[in-house]
């Protein structure tokens, strides 16, 4: 049976595709969890950033994977406070929640303040508490899926971060990376978050820093097929570009194999293959 499904690519942007029914009962439960999260986020005046329906996007590209949807919401004030402590935390902002099919029922994971603390060394209890407090109503709305934080016991500072150096400033580096990403036939561009511009609107100042959001539905679907919860960290893929104190820019992004190990204790060949592809693409772009 074929039906029409809604796929959200970025805040305010939605397209419709006709696709085959995919794990319908599980998909409906995952859908209801994410819709509840979106409603709660709107009520809390969290800004929608992007919502990605991994399974339906993968299905449209001819790849089957379990139902999985991720949603990102933003609070620019909290972003700015956290980034003033460590600009690299921008790789794990803004708020994100994922619902996915796990053994026939909907589960959910989220990024907690403990993740930011362990990976980026942020120890300010006040701002970490604010982060958790802002996300709490969204998690409450997702309670039917028993949301759990991404585990942090194995996290160390800068765990699973691949870093490249660019001799170009942030605007030029961003432009070069965006051009390289959008040139990939199997890749979808979801948008970007300019953290420095957000801070400026609040009367604060950060070093130039931009988060790029994109994904490959087919390769991502293959990589997530047996590892659906990594969709909260690895898909959509995120690149943070920020100004280097020595001039030029620093480019950081997630090591997909390392994140698979964090979530599942192991990784698979598609994860390493994607790491190699992304590193080669980004390195060539910023030469």
PDB file of C-alpha atoms in Angstrom:
ATOM      1  CA  UNK A   1       0.000   0.000   0.000  1.00  0.00           C
ATOM      2  CA  UNK A   2       1.248   3.465  -0.863  1.00  0.00           C
ATOM      3  CA  UNK A   3       0.494   6.549   1.199  1.00  0.00           C
ATOM      4  CA  UNK A   4       1.503  10.183   1.367  1.00  0.00           C
ATOM      5  CA  UNK A   5       3.981  11.073   4.091  1.00  0.00           C
ATOM      6  CA  UNK A   6       5.291  14.393   5.310  1.00  0.00           C
ATOM      7  CA  UNK A   7       9.032  14.948   5.487  1.00  0.00           C
ATOM      8  CA  UNK A   8      10.351  18.049   7.214  1.00  0.00           C
ATOM      9  CA  UNK A   9      13.717  19.219   5.968  1.00  0.00           C
ATOM     10  CA  UNK A  10      14.220  22.411   7.957  1.00  0.00           C
ATOM     11  CA  UNK A  11      12.331  24.951  10.016  1.00  0.00           C
ATOM     12  CA  UNK A  12       9.372  26.113   7.975  1.00  0.00           C
ATOM     13  CA  UNK A  13      10.147  23.783   5.050  1.00  0.00           C
ATOM     14  CA  UNK A  14       8.111  20.655   4.371  1.00  0.00           C
ATOM     15  CA  UNK A  15       7.721  18.428   1.324  1.00  0.00           C
ATOM     16  CA  UNK A  16       5.411  15.518   0.661  1.00  0.00           C
ATOM     17  CA  UNK A  17       6.399  12.195  -0.846  1.00  0.00           C
ATOM     18  CA  UNK A  18       4.438   9.110  -1.787  1.00  0.00           C
ATOM     19  CA  UNK A  19       6.112   6.082  -0.223  1.00  0.00           C
ATOM     20  CA  UNK A  20       5.274   2.560   0.796  1.00  0.00           C
ATOM     21  CA  UNK A  21       4.070   1.795   4.289  1.00  0.00           C
ATOM     22  CA  UNK A  22       7.132   1.205   6.472  1.00  0.00           C
ATOM     23  CA  UNK A  23       6.698  -0.669   9.750  1.00  0.00           C
ATOM     24  CA  UNK A  24       3.359   1.068  10.092  1.00  0.00           C
ATOM     25  CA  UNK A  25       2.478   0.469  13.733  1.00  0.00           C
ATOM     26  CA  UNK A  26       6.007   1.190  14.942  1.00  0.00           C
ATOM     27  CA  UNK A  27       6.210   4.178  12.619  1.00  0.00           C
ATOM     28  CA  UNK A  28       2.944   5.576  13.933  1.00  0.00           C
ATOM     29  CA  UNK A  29       4.210   5.337  17.504  1.00  0.00           C
ATOM     30  CA  UNK A  30       7.494   7.012  16.620  1.00  0.00           C
ATOM     31  CA  UNK A  31       5.518   9.693  14.795  1.00  0.00           C
ATOM     32  CA  UNK A  32       3.303  10.343  17.815  1.00  0.00           C
ATOM     33  CA  UNK A  33       6.314  10.680  20.128  1.00  0.00           C
ATOM     34  CA  UNK A  34       8.011  13.245  17.894  1.00  0.00           C
ATOM     35  CA  UNK A  35       4.784  15.149  17.287  1.00  0.00           C
ATOM     36  CA  UNK A  36       4.290  15.387  21.060  1.00  0.00           C
ATOM     37  CA  UNK A  37       7.856  16.630  21.426  1.00  0.00           C
ATOM     38  CA  UNK A  38       7.308  19.273  18.754  1.00  0.00           C
ATOM     39  CA  UNK A  39       4.111  20.472  20.426  1.00  0.00           C
ATOM     40  CA  UNK A  40       5.818  20.746  23.809  1.00  0.00           C
ATOM     41  CA  UNK A  41       8.797  22.563  22.296  1.00  0.00           C
ATOM     42  CA  UNK A  42       6.483  25.086  20.654  1.00  0.00           C
ATOM     43  CA  UNK A  43       4.660  25.623  23.944  1.00  0.00           C
ATOM     44  CA  UNK A  44       8.018  26.253  25.625  1.00  0.00           C
ATOM     45  CA  UNK A  45       8.926  28.715  22.847  1.00  0.00           C
ATOM     46  CA  UNK A  46      11.894  26.686  21.717  1.00  0.00           C
ATOM     47  CA  UNK A  47      12.753  27.562  18.139  1.00  0.00           C
ATOM     48  CA  UNK A  48      12.424  24.701  15.616  1.00  0.00           C
ATOM     49  CA  UNK A  49      15.689  24.118  13.749  1.00  0.00           C
ATOM     50  CA  UNK A  50      15.246  20.912  11.748  1.00  0.00           C
ATOM     51  CA  UNK A  51      13.255  17.688  11.886  1.00  0.00           C
ATOM     52  CA  UNK A  52      14.418  14.640   9.978  1.00  0.00           C
ATOM     53  CA  UNK A  53      12.473  11.468   9.306  1.00  0.00           C
ATOM     54  CA  UNK A  54      15.372   9.083   8.794  1.00  0.00           C
ATOM     55  CA  UNK A  55      13.386   6.014   7.768  1.00  0.00           C
ATOM     56  CA  UNK A  56      11.108   7.698   5.253  1.00  0.00           C
ATOM     57  CA  UNK A  57      13.988   9.605   3.682  1.00  0.00           C
ATOM     58  CA  UNK A  58      15.962   6.356   3.466  1.00  0.00           C
ATOM     59  CA  UNK A  59      12.953   4.538   1.984  1.00  0.00           C
ATOM     60  CA  UNK A  60      12.605   7.227  -0.676  1.00  0.00           C
ATOM     61  CA  UNK A  61      16.263   6.546  -1.542  1.00  0.00           C
ATOM     62  CA  UNK A  62      15.666   2.789  -1.696  1.00  0.00           C
ATOM     63  CA  UNK A  63      17.118   1.837   1.703  1.00  0.00           C
ATOM     64  CA  UNK A  64      15.201   0.139   4.506  1.00  0.00           C
ATOM     65  CA  UNK A  65      15.858   0.921   8.170  1.00  0.00           C
ATOM     66  CA  UNK A  66      13.774   0.990  11.380  1.00  0.00           C
ATOM     67  CA  UNK A  67      11.450   3.955  11.966  1.00  0.00           C
ATOM     68  CA  UNK A  68      13.498   6.853  13.353  1.00  0.00           C
ATOM     69  CA  UNK A  69      12.902  10.598  13.621  1.00  0.00           C
ATOM     70  CA  UNK A  70      15.052  13.313  15.159  1.00  0.00           C
ATOM     71  CA  UNK A  71      14.050  16.870  16.024  1.00  0.00           C
ATOM     72  CA  UNK A  72      16.271  19.818  16.941  1.00  0.00           C
ATOM     73  CA  UNK A  73      15.064  22.855  18.901  1.00  0.00           C
ATOM     74  CA  UNK A  74      16.984  25.930  19.940  1.00  0.00           C
ATOM     75  CA  UNK A  75      17.227  28.407  22.782  1.00  0.00           C
ATOM     76  CA  UNK A  76      19.745  31.017  21.551  1.00  0.00           C
ATOM     77  CA  UNK A  77      20.322  32.405  25.037  1.00  0.00           C
ATOM     78  CA  UNK A  78      21.325  29.014  26.433  1.00  0.00           C
ATOM     79  CA  UNK A  79      23.397  28.305  23.314  1.00  0.00           C
ATOM     80  CA  UNK A  80      25.291  31.543  23.821  1.00  0.00           C
ATOM     81  CA  UNK A  81      25.971  30.916  27.499  1.00  0.00           C
ATOM     82  CA  UNK A  82      27.294  27.422  26.820  1.00  0.00           C
ATOM     83  CA  UNK A  83      29.379  28.486  23.837  1.00  0.00           C
ATOM     84  CA  UNK A  84      30.984  31.277  25.828  1.00  0.00           C
ATOM     85  CA  UNK A  85      32.433  28.496  28.005  1.00  0.00           C
ATOM     86  CA  UNK A  86      33.554  26.258  25.121  1.00  0.00           C
ATOM     87  CA  UNK A  87      32.823  27.112  21.509  1.00  0.00           C
ATOM     88  CA  UNK A  88      33.270  23.451  20.522  1.00  0.00           C
ATOM     89  CA  UNK A  89      30.068  22.592  22.391  1.00  0.00           C
ATOM     90  CA  UNK A  90      28.308  23.989  19.331  1.00  0.00           C
ATOM     91  CA  UNK A  91      28.764  20.576  17.728  1.00  0.00           C
ATOM     92  CA  UNK A  92      26.279  19.188  20.286  1.00  0.00           C
ATOM     93  CA  UNK A  93      23.807  22.050  20.257  1.00  0.00           C
ATOM     94  CA  UNK A  94      20.991  22.887  19.964  1.00  0.00           C
ATOM     95  CA  UNK A  95      18.618  20.586  21.896  1.00  0.00           C
ATOM     96  CA  UNK A  96      17.930  17.318  20.113  1.00  0.00           C
ATOM     97  CA  UNK A  97      15.651  14.344  20.717  1.00  0.00           C
ATOM     98  CA  UNK A  98      15.278  11.116  18.761  1.00  0.00           C
ATOM     99  CA  UNK A  99      12.484   8.541  18.706  1.00  0.00           C
ATOM    100  CA  UNK A 100      13.147   5.189  17.044  1.00  0.00           C
ATOM    101  CA  UNK A 101      11.855   1.645  16.831  1.00  0.00           C
ATOM    102  CA  UNK A 102      13.705  -0.629  19.242  1.00  0.00           C
ATOM    103  CA  UNK A 103      12.661  -4.284  19.209  1.00  0.00           C
ATOM    104  CA  UNK A 104       9.168  -3.458  18.054  1.00  0.00           C
ATOM    105  CA  UNK A 105       8.399  -0.512  20.309  1.00  0.00           C
ATOM    106  CA  UNK A 106       9.219   3.179  20.319  1.00  0.00           C
ATOM    107  CA  UNK A 107      12.217   4.263  22.357  1.00  0.00           C
ATOM    108  CA  UNK A 108      13.756   7.694  22.649  1.00  0.00           C
ATOM    109  CA  UNK A 109      17.129   9.220  23.437  1.00  0.00           C
ATOM    110  CA  UNK A 110      18.230  12.779  24.090  1.00  0.00           C
ATOM    111  CA  UNK A 111      21.384  14.770  24.670  1.00  0.00           C
ATOM    112  CA  UNK A 112      21.677  15.825  28.303  1.00  0.00           C
ATOM    113  CA  UNK A 113      23.847  18.395  30.012  1.00  0.00           C
ATOM    114  CA  UNK A 114      26.032  15.522  31.231  1.00  0.00           C
ATOM    115  CA  UNK A 115      26.986  14.887  27.601  1.00  0.00           C
ATOM    116  CA  UNK A 116      28.130  18.502  27.232  1.00  0.00           C
ATOM    117  CA  UNK A 117      29.986  18.282  30.517  1.00  0.00           C
ATOM    118  CA  UNK A 118      31.824  15.082  29.646  1.00  0.00           C
ATOM    119  CA  UNK A 119      32.628  15.841  26.009  1.00  0.00           C
ATOM    120  CA  UNK A 120      33.329  19.558  26.251  1.00  0.00           C
ATOM    121  CA  UNK A 121      34.407  20.102  29.841  1.00  0.00           C
ATOM    122  CA  UNK A 122      31.575  22.476  30.729  1.00  0.00           C
ATOM    123  CA  UNK A 123      31.158  22.444  34.501  1.00  0.00           C
ATOM    124  CA  UNK A 124      29.051  25.537  35.222  1.00  0.00           C
ATOM    125  CA  UNK A 125      26.226  23.979  37.252  1.00  0.00           C
ATOM    126  CA  UNK A 126      23.896  26.930  36.724  1.00  0.00           C
ATOM    127  CA  UNK A 127      23.892  26.877  32.927  1.00  0.00           C
ATOM    128  CA  UNK A 128      23.888  23.074  32.802  1.00  0.00           C
ATOM    129  CA  UNK A 129      20.840  23.110  35.061  1.00  0.00           C
ATOM    130  CA  UNK A 130      19.129  25.642  32.803  1.00  0.00           C
ATOM    131  CA  UNK A 131      19.824  23.398  29.818  1.00  0.00           C
ATOM    132  CA  UNK A 132      18.133  20.430  31.481  1.00  0.00           C
ATOM    133  CA  UNK A 133      15.235  22.525  32.776  1.00  0.00           C
ATOM    134  CA  UNK A 134      14.433  23.867  29.308  1.00  0.00           C
ATOM    135  CA  UNK A 135      14.432  20.380  27.816  1.00  0.00           C
ATOM    136  CA  UNK A 136      12.427  18.751  30.626  1.00  0.00           C
ATOM    137  CA  UNK A 137       8.919  19.612  29.304  1.00  0.00           C
ATOM    138  CA  UNK A 138       9.798  18.126  25.911  1.00  0.00           C
ATOM    139  CA  UNK A 139      10.981  14.919  27.550  1.00  0.00           C
ATOM    140  CA  UNK A 140       7.830  14.786  29.660  1.00  0.00           C
ATOM    141  CA  UNK A 141       5.756  14.959  26.481  1.00  0.00           C
ATOM    142  CA  UNK A 142       7.739  11.972  25.161  1.00  0.00           C
ATOM    143  CA  UNK A 143       7.238   9.922  28.322  1.00  0.00           C
ATOM    144  CA  UNK A 144       5.415   7.056  26.559  1.00  0.00           C
ATOM    145  CA  UNK A 145       8.723   6.151  24.907  1.00  0.00           C
ATOM    146  CA  UNK A 146      10.776   6.312  28.120  1.00  0.00           C
ATOM    147  CA  UNK A 147      13.369   8.845  26.901  1.00  0.00           C
ATOM    148  CA  UNK A 148      16.873   8.164  28.155  1.00  0.00           C
ATOM    149  CA  UNK A 149      20.017  10.265  27.872  1.00  0.00           C
ATOM    150  CA  UNK A 150      22.778   9.219  25.541  1.00  0.00           C
ATOM    151  CA  UNK A 151      25.121   7.370  27.860  1.00  0.00           C
ATOM    152  CA  UNK A 152      28.186   9.290  29.003  1.00  0.00           C
ATOM    153  CA  UNK A 153      30.180   6.760  31.044  1.00  0.00           C
ATOM    154  CA  UNK A 154      32.593   6.180  28.146  1.00  0.00           C
ATOM    155  CA  UNK A 155      32.809   9.831  27.131  1.00  0.00           C
ATOM    156  CA  UNK A 156      36.116  11.661  27.442  1.00  0.00           C
ATOM    157  CA  UNK A 157      36.973  15.241  26.418  1.00  0.00           C
ATOM    158  CA  UNK A 158      36.639  15.605  22.626  1.00  0.00           C
ATOM    159  CA  UNK A 159      35.551  11.971  22.297  1.00  0.00           C
ATOM    160  CA  UNK A 160      34.678  11.051  18.711  1.00  0.00           C
ATOM    161  CA  UNK A 161      35.530  14.427  17.183  1.00  0.00           C
ATOM    162  CA  UNK A 162      37.387  14.644  13.874  1.00  0.00           C
ATOM    163  CA  UNK A 163      39.197  17.963  13.447  1.00  0.00           C
ATOM    164  CA  UNK A 164      40.546  19.720  10.374  1.00  0.00           C
ATOM    165  CA  UNK A 165      42.319  23.056  10.009  1.00  0.00           C
ATOM    166  CA  UNK A 166      41.368  25.618   7.387  1.00  0.00           C
ATOM    167  CA  UNK A 167      43.560  28.550   6.425  1.00  0.00           C
ATOM    168  CA  UNK A 168      40.426  30.435   5.375  1.00  0.00           C
ATOM    169  CA  UNK A 169      38.194  32.553   7.579  1.00  0.00           C
ATOM    170  CA  UNK A 170      34.874  31.213   8.800  1.00  0.00           C
ATOM    171  CA  UNK A 171      32.659  32.686   6.025  1.00  0.00           C
ATOM    172  CA  UNK A 172      34.909  31.355   3.250  1.00  0.00           C
ATOM    173  CA  UNK A 173      35.335  27.968   4.922  1.00  0.00           C
ATOM    174  CA  UNK A 174      31.575  27.652   5.369  1.00  0.00           C
ATOM    175  CA  UNK A 175      31.001  28.564   1.723  1.00  0.00           C
ATOM    176  CA  UNK A 176      33.558  26.009   0.508  1.00  0.00           C
ATOM    177  CA  UNK A 177      32.118  23.244   2.687  1.00  0.00           C
ATOM    178  CA  UNK A 178      28.558  24.033   1.677  1.00  0.00           C
ATOM    179  CA  UNK A 179      29.520  23.929  -1.997  1.00  0.00           C
ATOM    180  CA  UNK A 180      31.202  20.542  -1.536  1.00  0.00           C
ATOM    181  CA  UNK A 181      28.267  19.127   0.424  1.00  0.00           C
ATOM    182  CA  UNK A 182      25.554  20.270  -1.965  1.00  0.00           C
ATOM    183  CA  UNK A 183      27.548  18.913  -4.923  1.00  0.00           C
ATOM    184  CA  UNK A 184      27.042  15.368  -3.575  1.00  0.00           C
ATOM    185  CA  UNK A 185      24.173  13.786  -5.496  1.00  0.00           C
ATOM    186  CA  UNK A 186      23.045  11.635  -2.558  1.00  0.00           C
ATOM    187  CA  UNK A 187      23.163  14.389   0.052  1.00  0.00           C
ATOM    188  CA  UNK A 188      20.456  16.725   1.376  1.00  0.00           C
ATOM    189  CA  UNK A 189      21.257  20.162   2.763  1.00  0.00           C
ATOM    190  CA  UNK A 190      19.205  20.958   5.898  1.00  0.00           C
ATOM    191  CA  UNK A 191      20.514  24.379   6.868  1.00  0.00           C
ATOM    192  CA  UNK A 192      22.889  26.156   9.197  1.00  0.00           C
ATOM    193  CA  UNK A 193      22.961  27.866  12.586  1.00  0.00           C
ATOM    194  CA  UNK A 194      25.060  31.011  12.972  1.00  0.00           C
ATOM    195  CA  UNK A 195      25.862  31.000  16.683  1.00  0.00           C
ATOM    196  CA  UNK A 196      27.767  34.290  16.609  1.00  0.00           C
ATOM    197  CA  UNK A 197      24.851  36.050  14.911  1.00  0.00           C
ATOM    198  CA  UNK A 198      22.464  34.665  17.540  1.00  0.00           C
ATOM    199  CA  UNK A 199      24.727  35.944  20.296  1.00  0.00           C
ATOM    200  CA  UNK A 200      24.944  39.361  18.693  1.00  0.00           C
ATOM    201  CA  UNK A 201      21.154  39.629  18.626  1.00  0.00           C
ATOM    202  CA  UNK A 202      21.221  39.025  22.384  1.00  0.00           C
ATOM    203  CA  UNK A 203      23.821  41.715  22.944  1.00  0.00           C
ATOM    204  CA  UNK A 204      26.619  39.200  23.515  1.00  0.00           C
ATOM    205  CA  UNK A 205      29.717  38.311  21.557  1.00  0.00           C
ATOM    206  CA  UNK A 206      31.153  34.986  20.445  1.00  0.00           C
ATOM    207  CA  UNK A 207      33.947  34.138  18.078  1.00  0.00           C
ATOM    208  CA  UNK A 208      32.567  33.459  14.596  1.00  0.00           C
ATOM    209  CA  UNK A 209      30.988  30.000  14.689  1.00  0.00           C
ATOM    210  CA  UNK A 210      28.547  28.307  12.295  1.00  0.00           C
ATOM    211  CA  UNK A 211      26.942  24.860  12.490  1.00  0.00           C
ATOM    212  CA  UNK A 212      26.194  23.162   9.150  1.00  0.00           C
ATOM    213  CA  UNK A 213      23.452  20.512   8.927  1.00  0.00           C
ATOM    214  CA  UNK A 214      23.138  17.962   6.122  1.00  0.00           C
ATOM    215  CA  UNK A 215      22.686  14.260   5.523  1.00  0.00           C
ATOM    216  CA  UNK A 216      22.784  11.420   3.014  1.00  0.00           C
ATOM    217  CA  UNK A 217      19.500   9.463   3.185  1.00  0.00           C
ATOM    218  CA  UNK A 218      20.854   6.336   1.483  1.00  0.00           C
ATOM    219  CA  UNK A 219      24.295   6.031   3.148  1.00  0.00           C
ATOM    220  CA  UNK A 220      22.819   7.275   6.403  1.00  0.00           C
ATOM    221  CA  UNK A 221      20.059   4.678   6.236  1.00  0.00           C
ATOM    222  CA  UNK A 222      22.596   1.898   5.674  1.00  0.00           C
ATOM    223  CA  UNK A 223      24.719   3.152   8.580  1.00  0.00           C
ATOM    224  CA  UNK A 224      21.692   3.383  10.899  1.00  0.00           C
ATOM    225  CA  UNK A 225      19.972   0.139   9.882  1.00  0.00           C
ATOM    226  CA  UNK A 226      21.269  -1.780  12.908  1.00  0.00           C
ATOM    227  CA  UNK A 227      22.274   1.317  14.886  1.00  0.00           C
ATOM    228  CA  UNK A 228      19.193   3.589  14.815  1.00  0.00           C
ATOM    229  CA  UNK A 229      19.926   5.573  17.961  1.00  0.00           C
ATOM    230  CA  UNK A 230      23.107   7.071  16.467  1.00  0.00           C
ATOM    231  CA  UNK A 231      20.760   9.265  14.449  1.00  0.00           C
ATOM    232  CA  UNK A 232      20.781  11.706  17.353  1.00  0.00           C
ATOM    233  CA  UNK A 233      24.508  12.347  16.982  1.00  0.00           C
ATOM    234  CA  UNK A 234      25.585  11.277  13.515  1.00  0.00           C
ATOM    235  CA  UNK A 235      22.531  11.967  11.309  1.00  0.00           C
ATOM    236  CA  UNK A 236      21.899  14.585  10.353  1.00  0.00           C
ATOM    237  CA  UNK A 237      25.621  15.079  10.085  1.00  0.00           C
ATOM    238  CA  UNK A 238      26.848  18.266  11.715  1.00  0.00           C
ATOM    239  CA  UNK A 239      29.955  20.325  11.012  1.00  0.00           C
ATOM    240  CA  UNK A 240      31.010  23.141  13.309  1.00  0.00           C
ATOM    241  CA  UNK A 241      33.253  25.813  11.831  1.00  0.00           C
ATOM    242  CA  UNK A 242      34.719  28.331  14.245  1.00  0.00           C
ATOM    243  CA  UNK A 243      37.462  30.943  14.149  1.00  0.00           C
ATOM    244  CA  UNK A 244      40.875  29.692  15.167  1.00  0.00           C
ATOM    245  CA  UNK A 245      42.795  31.852  17.649  1.00  0.00           C
ATOM    246  CA  UNK A 246      45.824  31.369  15.381  1.00  0.00           C
ATOM    247  CA  UNK A 247      43.966  32.586  12.291  1.00  0.00           C
ATOM    248  CA  UNK A 248      41.882  30.666   9.818  1.00  0.00           C
ATOM    249  CA  UNK A 249      39.201  28.270  11.015  1.00  0.00           C
ATOM    250  CA  UNK A 250      38.761  25.004  12.875  1.00  0.00           C
ATOM    251  CA  UNK A 251      36.406  22.427  11.354  1.00  0.00           C
ATOM    252  CA  UNK A 252      35.050  19.668  13.595  1.00  0.00           C
ATOM    253  CA  UNK A 253      32.535  16.903  12.960  1.00  0.00           C
ATOM    254  CA  UNK A 254      31.469  13.586  14.449  1.00  0.00           C
ATOM    255  CA  UNK A 255      33.360  10.321  14.062  1.00  0.00           C
ATOM    256  CA  UNK A 256      30.459   8.046  13.158  1.00  0.00           C
ATOM    257  CA  UNK A 257      32.255   4.832  14.111  1.00  0.00           C
ATOM    258  CA  UNK A 258      33.154   6.233  17.542  1.00  0.00           C
ATOM    259  CA  UNK A 259      29.557   7.274  18.136  1.00  0.00           C
ATOM    260  CA  UNK A 260      28.330   3.815  17.137  1.00  0.00           C
ATOM    261  CA  UNK A 261      30.683   2.376  19.758  1.00  0.00           C
ATOM    262  CA  UNK A 262      29.363   4.877  22.306  1.00  0.00           C
ATOM    263  CA  UNK A 263      25.748   3.848  21.645  1.00  0.00           C
ATOM    264  CA  UNK A 264      26.140   0.137  20.905  1.00  0.00           C
ATOM    265  CA  UNK A 265      29.613  -0.935  21.994  1.00  0.00           C
ATOM    266  CA  UNK A 266      30.617  -1.722  18.413  1.00  0.00           C
ATOM    267  CA  UNK A 267      30.633  -0.247  14.916  1.00  0.00           C
ATOM    268  CA  UNK A 268      30.226  -1.520  11.362  1.00  0.00           C
ATOM    269  CA  UNK A 269      32.100  -1.048   8.072  1.00  0.00           C
ATOM    270  CA  UNK A 270      29.647   1.588   6.731  1.00  0.00           C
ATOM    271  CA  UNK A 271      30.576   3.841   9.655  1.00  0.00           C
ATOM    272  CA  UNK A 272      34.286   3.788   8.851  1.00  0.00           C
ATOM    273  CA  UNK A 273      33.510   4.224   5.136  1.00  0.00           C
ATOM    274  CA  UNK A 274      31.457   7.329   5.861  1.00  0.00           C
ATOM    275  CA  UNK A 275      34.217   8.744   8.056  1.00  0.00           C
ATOM    276  CA  UNK A 276      36.681   8.316   5.197  1.00  0.00           C
ATOM    277  CA  UNK A 277      34.325   9.865   2.671  1.00  0.00           C
ATOM    278  CA  UNK A 278      33.464  12.876   4.814  1.00  0.00           C
ATOM    279  CA  UNK A 279      37.053  13.535   5.832  1.00  0.00           C
ATOM    280  CA  UNK A 280      38.248  13.358   2.223  1.00  0.00           C
ATOM    281  CA  UNK A 281      35.425  15.605   0.988  1.00  0.00           C
ATOM    282  CA  UNK A 282      35.914  18.254   3.655  1.00  0.00           C
ATOM    283  CA  UNK A 283      39.714  18.191   3.433  1.00  0.00           C
ATOM    284  CA  UNK A 284      39.597  18.743  -0.326  1.00  0.00           C
ATOM    285  CA  UNK A 285      37.027  21.530   0.039  1.00  0.00           C
ATOM    286  CA  UNK A 286      39.103  23.638   2.417  1.00  0.00           C
ATOM    287  CA  UNK A 287      42.523  23.211   0.790  1.00  0.00           C
TER     288      UNK A 287
END
